[in-house]
């Protein structure tokens, strides 16, 4: 994850305080210059309390003039992150589809569905494809591969639409 993707994950409650040192490391790796984030990067959960880690994290954000994104913006960032992992083969379509479906569930208030589940976040097709796994019998590897291929294709198309 990039630093901005970590911030999006934090906004949605997907980053524990024990994960914050990794976020500090990522920020430094990307060239962000912050004393608090450098200290955070060197911290371990044994050497600092969750409160101290949070204080360093927020201090680092202030030093960089960065803010935690809104839930809606965080959802878009993580949607694109998971879609890119699936599109590049870094994450299986089934796992990526599950993460995208979780986003739909978590962000229903920010992105209400209009006609189909997930359409507010641009994920209706992926939601439908992911849901179709339930209709496939165990051992039907061909059908599972077809769904996987369609989810990967839908992720690629989603990313192509975002770059237009």
JSON list of N, CA and C in Angstrom, two decimals, residues 17-48:
[
{"chain": "A", "resi": 17, "resn": "UNK", "atom": "N", "xyz": [-3.70, 0.32, 15.59]},
{"chain": "A", "resi": 17, "resn": "UNK", "atom": "CA", "xyz": [-2.59, 1.13, 16.09]},
{"chain": "A", "resi": 17, "resn": "UNK", "atom": "C", "xyz": [-1.28, 0.37, 15.98]},
{"chain": "A", "resi": 18, "resn": "UNK", "atom": "N", "xyz": [-1.31, -0.94, 16.10]},
{"chain": "A", "resi": 18, "resn": "UNK", "atom": "CA", "xyz": [-0.08, -1.73, 15.97]},
{"chain": "A", "resi": 18, "resn": "UNK", "atom": "C", "xyz": [0.46, -1.73, 14.54]},
{"chain": "A", "resi": 19, "resn": "UNK", "atom": "N", "xyz": [-0.37, -1.33, 13.57]},
{"chain": "A", "resi": 19, "resn": "UNK", "atom": "CA", "xyz": [0.06, -1.24, 12.17]},
{"chain": "A", "resi": 19, "resn": "UNK", "atom": "C", "xyz": [0.67, 0.13, 11.84]},
{"chain": "A", "resi": 20, "resn": "UNK", "atom": "N", "xyz": [0.52, 1.09, 12.72]},
{"chain": "A", "resi": 20, "resn": "UNK", "atom": "CA", "xyz": [0.97, 2.45, 12.43]},
{"chain": "A", "resi": 20, "resn": "UNK", "atom": "C", "xyz": [2.48, 2.56, 12.15]},
{"chain": "A", "resi": 21, "resn": "UNK", "atom": "N", "xyz": [3.34, 1.78, 12.82]},
{"chain": "A", "resi": 21, "resn": "UNK", "atom": "CA", "xyz": [4.76, 1.86, 12.43]},
{"chain": "A", "resi": 21, "resn": "UNK", "atom": "C", "xyz": [4.99, 1.52, 10.96]},
{"chain": "A", "resi": 22, "resn": "UNK", "atom": "N", "xyz": [4.22, 0.56, 10.41]},
{"chain": "A", "resi": 22, "resn": "UNK", "atom": "CA", "xyz": [4.35, 0.24, 8.99]},
{"chain": "A", "resi": 22, "resn": "UNK", "atom": "C", "xyz": [3.94, 1.43, 8.12]},
{"chain": "A", "resi": 23, "resn": "UNK", "atom": "N", "xyz": [2.94, 2.14, 8.56]},
{"chain": "A", "resi": 23, "resn": "UNK", "atom": "CA", "xyz": [2.50, 3.34, 7.84]},
{"chain": "A", "resi": 23, "resn": "UNK", "atom": "C", "xyz": [3.61, 4.38, 7.86]},
{"chain": "A", "resi": 24, "resn": "UNK", "atom": "N", "xyz": [4.28, 4.53, 9.00]},
{"chain": "A", "resi": 24, "resn": "UNK", "atom": "CA", "xyz": [5.41, 5.46, 9.09]},
{"chain": "A", "resi": 24, "resn": "UNK", "atom": "C", "xyz": [6.54, 5.06, 8.16]},
{"chain": "A", "resi": 25, "resn": "UNK", "atom": "N", "xyz": [6.83, 3.77, 8.10]},
{"chain": "A", "resi": 25, "resn": "UNK", "atom": "CA", "xyz": [7.87, 3.27, 7.20]},
{"chain": "A", "resi": 25, "resn": "UNK", "atom": "C", "xyz": [7.51, 3.59, 5.75]},
{"chain": "A", "resi": 26, "resn": "UNK", "atom": "N", "xyz": [6.26, 3.36, 5.39]},
{"chain": "A", "resi": 26, "resn": "UNK", "atom": "CA", "xyz": [5.82, 3.63, 4.02]},
{"chain": "A", "resi": 26, "resn": "UNK", "atom": "C", "xyz": [5.97, 5.12, 3.68]},
{"chain": "A", "resi": 27, "resn": "UNK", "atom": "N", "xyz": [5.59, 5.98, 4.61]},
{"chain": "A", "resi": 27, "resn": "UNK", "atom": "CA", "xyz": [5.71, 7.42, 4.38]},
{"chain": "A", "resi": 27, "resn": "UNK", "atom": "C", "xyz": [7.17, 7.80, 4.12]},
{"chain": "A", "resi": 28, "resn": "UNK", "atom": "N", "xyz": [8.07, 7.28, 4.94]},
{"chain": "A", "resi": 28, "resn": "UNK", "atom": "CA", "xyz": [9.50, 7.59, 4.75]},
{"chain": "A", "resi": 28, "resn": "UNK", "atom": "C", "xyz": [10.03, 7.02, 3.44]},
{"chain": "A", "resi": 29, "resn": "UNK", "atom": "N", "xyz": [9.57, 5.82, 3.09]},
{"chain": "A", "resi": 29, "resn": "UNK", "atom": "CA", "xyz": [9.99, 5.19, 1.84]},
{"chain": "A", "resi": 29, "resn": "UNK", "atom": "C", "xyz": [9.59, 6.04, 0.64]},
{"chain": "A", "resi": 30, "resn": "UNK", "atom": "N", "xyz": [8.43, 6.69, 0.74]},
{"chain": "A", "resi": 30, "resn": "UNK", "atom": "CA", "xyz": [7.94, 7.53, -0.34]},
{"chain": "A", "resi": 30, "resn": "UNK", "atom": "C", "xyz": [8.55, 8.94, -0.32]},
{"chain": "A", "resi": 31, "resn": "UNK", "atom": "N", "xyz": [9.42, 9.20, 0.66]},
{"chain": "A", "resi": 31, "resn": "UNK", "atom": "CA", "xyz": [10.11, 10.48, 0.69]},
{"chain": "A", "resi": 31, "resn": "UNK", "atom": "C", "xyz": [9.46, 11.56, 1.53]},
{"chain": "A", "resi": 32, "resn": "UNK", "atom": "N", "xyz": [8.43, 11.22, 2.27]},
{"chain": "A", "resi": 32, "resn": "UNK", "atom": "CA", "xyz": [7.83, 12.21, 3.16]},
{"chain": "A", "resi": 32, "resn": "UNK", "atom": "C", "xyz": [8.80, 12.50, 4.30]},
{"chain": "A", "resi": 33, "resn": "UNK", "atom": "N", "xyz": [8.92, 13.76, 4.67]},
{"chain": "A", "resi": 33, "resn": "UNK", "atom": "CA", "xyz": [9.88, 14.18, 5.68]},
{"chain": "A", "resi": 33, "resn": "UNK", "atom": "C", "xyz": [9.14, 14.62, 6.93]},
{"chain": "A", "resi": 34, "resn": "UNK", "atom": "N", "xyz": [9.15, 13.76, 7.94]},
{"chain": "A", "resi": 34, "resn": "UNK", "atom": "CA", "xyz": [8.46, 14.06, 9.19]},
{"chain": "A", "resi": 34, "resn": "UNK", "atom": "C", "xyz": [9.19, 13.39, 10.34]},
{"chain": "A", "resi": 35, "resn": "UNK", "atom": "N", "xyz": [9.54, 14.17, 11.33]},
{"chain": "A", "resi": 35, "resn": "UNK", "atom": "CA", "xyz": [10.21, 13.63, 12.51]},
{"chain": "A", "resi": 35, "resn": "UNK", "atom": "C", "xyz": [9.31, 12.63, 13.22]},
{"chain": "A", "resi": 36, "resn": "UNK", "atom": "N", "xyz": [8.04, 12.99, 13.40]},
{"chain": "A", "resi": 36, "resn": "UNK", "atom": "CA", "xyz": [7.12, 12.09, 14.11]},
{"chain": "A", "resi": 36, "resn": "UNK", "atom": "C", "xyz": [6.92, 10.78, 13.36]},
{"chain": "A", "resi": 37, "resn": "UNK", "atom": "N", "xyz": [6.82, 10.83, 12.04]},
{"chain": "A", "resi": 37, "resn": "UNK", "atom": "CA", "xyz": [6.65, 9.60, 11.28]},
{"chain": "A", "resi": 37, "resn": "UNK", "atom": "C", "xyz": [7.93, 8.76, 11.30]},
{"chain": "A", "resi": 38, "resn": "UNK", "atom": "N", "xyz": [9.09, 9.40, 11.38]},
{"chain": "A", "resi": 38, "resn": "UNK", "atom": "CA", "xyz": [10.35, 8.66, 11.50]},
{"chain": "A", "resi": 38, "resn": "UNK", "atom": "C", "xyz": [10.40, 7.93, 12.85]},
{"chain": "A", "resi": 39, "resn": "UNK", "atom": "N", "xyz": [9.98, 8.62, 13.90]},
{"chain": "A", "resi": 39, "resn": "UNK", "atom": "CA", "xyz": [9.94, 7.99, 15.22]},
{"chain": "A", "resi": 39, "resn": "UNK", "atom": "C", "xyz": [8.92, 6.86, 15.20]},
{"chain": "A", "resi": 40, "resn": "UNK", "atom": "N", "xyz": [7.77, 7.11, 14.58]},
{"chain": "A", "resi": 40, "resn": "UNK", "atom": "CA", "xyz": [6.73, 6.09, 14.47]},
{"chain": "A", "resi": 40, "resn": "UNK", "atom": "C", "xyz": [7.26, 4.87, 13.73]},
{"chain": "A", "resi": 41, "resn": "UNK", "atom": "N", "xyz": [7.97, 5.09, 12.65]},
{"chain": "A", "resi": 41, "resn": "UNK", "atom": "CA", "xyz": [8.52, 3.98, 11.86]},
{"chain": "A", "resi": 41, "resn": "UNK", "atom": "C", "xyz": [9.46, 3.11, 12.68]},
{"chain": "A", "resi": 42, "resn": "UNK", "atom": "N", "xyz": [10.16, 3.72, 13.62]},
{"chain": "A", "resi": 42, "resn": "UNK", "atom": "CA", "xyz": [11.08, 2.97, 14.46]},
{"chain": "A", "resi": 42, "resn": "UNK", "atom": "C", "xyz": [10.45, 2.37, 15.70]},
{"chain": "A", "resi": 43, "resn": "UNK", "atom": "N", "xyz": [9.18, 2.63, 15.89]},
{"chain": "A", "resi": 43, "resn": "UNK", "atom": "CA", "xyz": [8.48, 2.13, 17.08]},
{"chain": "A", "resi": 43, "resn": "UNK", "atom": "C", "xyz": [8.05, 0.69, 16.88]},
{"chain": "A", "resi": 44, "resn": "UNK", "atom": "N", "xyz": [7.92, 0.01, 18.00]},
{"chain": "A", "resi": 44, "resn": "UNK", "atom": "CA", "xyz": [7.29, -1.31, 18.01]},
{"chain": "A", "resi": 44, "resn": "UNK", "atom": "C", "xyz": [6.17, -1.26, 19.01]},
{"chain": "A", "resi": 45, "resn": "UNK", "atom": "N", "xyz": [5.22, -2.15, 18.84]},
{"chain": "A", "resi": 45, "resn": "UNK", "atom": "CA", "xyz": [4.09, -2.14, 19.76]},
{"chain": "A", "resi": 45, "resn": "UNK", "atom": "C", "xyz": [4.54, -2.43, 21.20]},
{"chain": "A", "resi": 46, "resn": "UNK", "atom": "N", "xyz": [5.71, -3.04, 21.38]},
{"chain": "A", "resi": 46, "resn": "UNK", "atom": "CA", "xyz": [6.22, -3.28, 22.73]},
{"chain": "A", "resi": 46, "resn": "UNK", "atom": "C", "xyz": [6.86, -2.03, 23.33]},
{"chain": "A", "resi": 47, "resn": "UNK", "atom": "N", "xyz": [7.37, -1.15, 22.45]},
{"chain": "A", "resi": 47, "resn": "UNK", "atom": "CA", "xyz": [8.08, 0.03, 22.97]},
{"chain": "A", "resi": 47, "resn": "UNK", "atom": "C", "xyz": [7.18, 1.25, 23.11]},
{"chain": "A", "resi": 48, "resn": "UNK", "atom": "N", "xyz": [5.99, 1.20, 22.57]},
{"chain": "A", "resi": 48, "resn": "UNK", "atom": "CA", "xyz": [5.09, 2.35, 22.64]},
{"chain": "A", "resi": 48, "resn": "UNK", "atom": "C", "xyz": [3.66, 1.87, 22.82]}
]
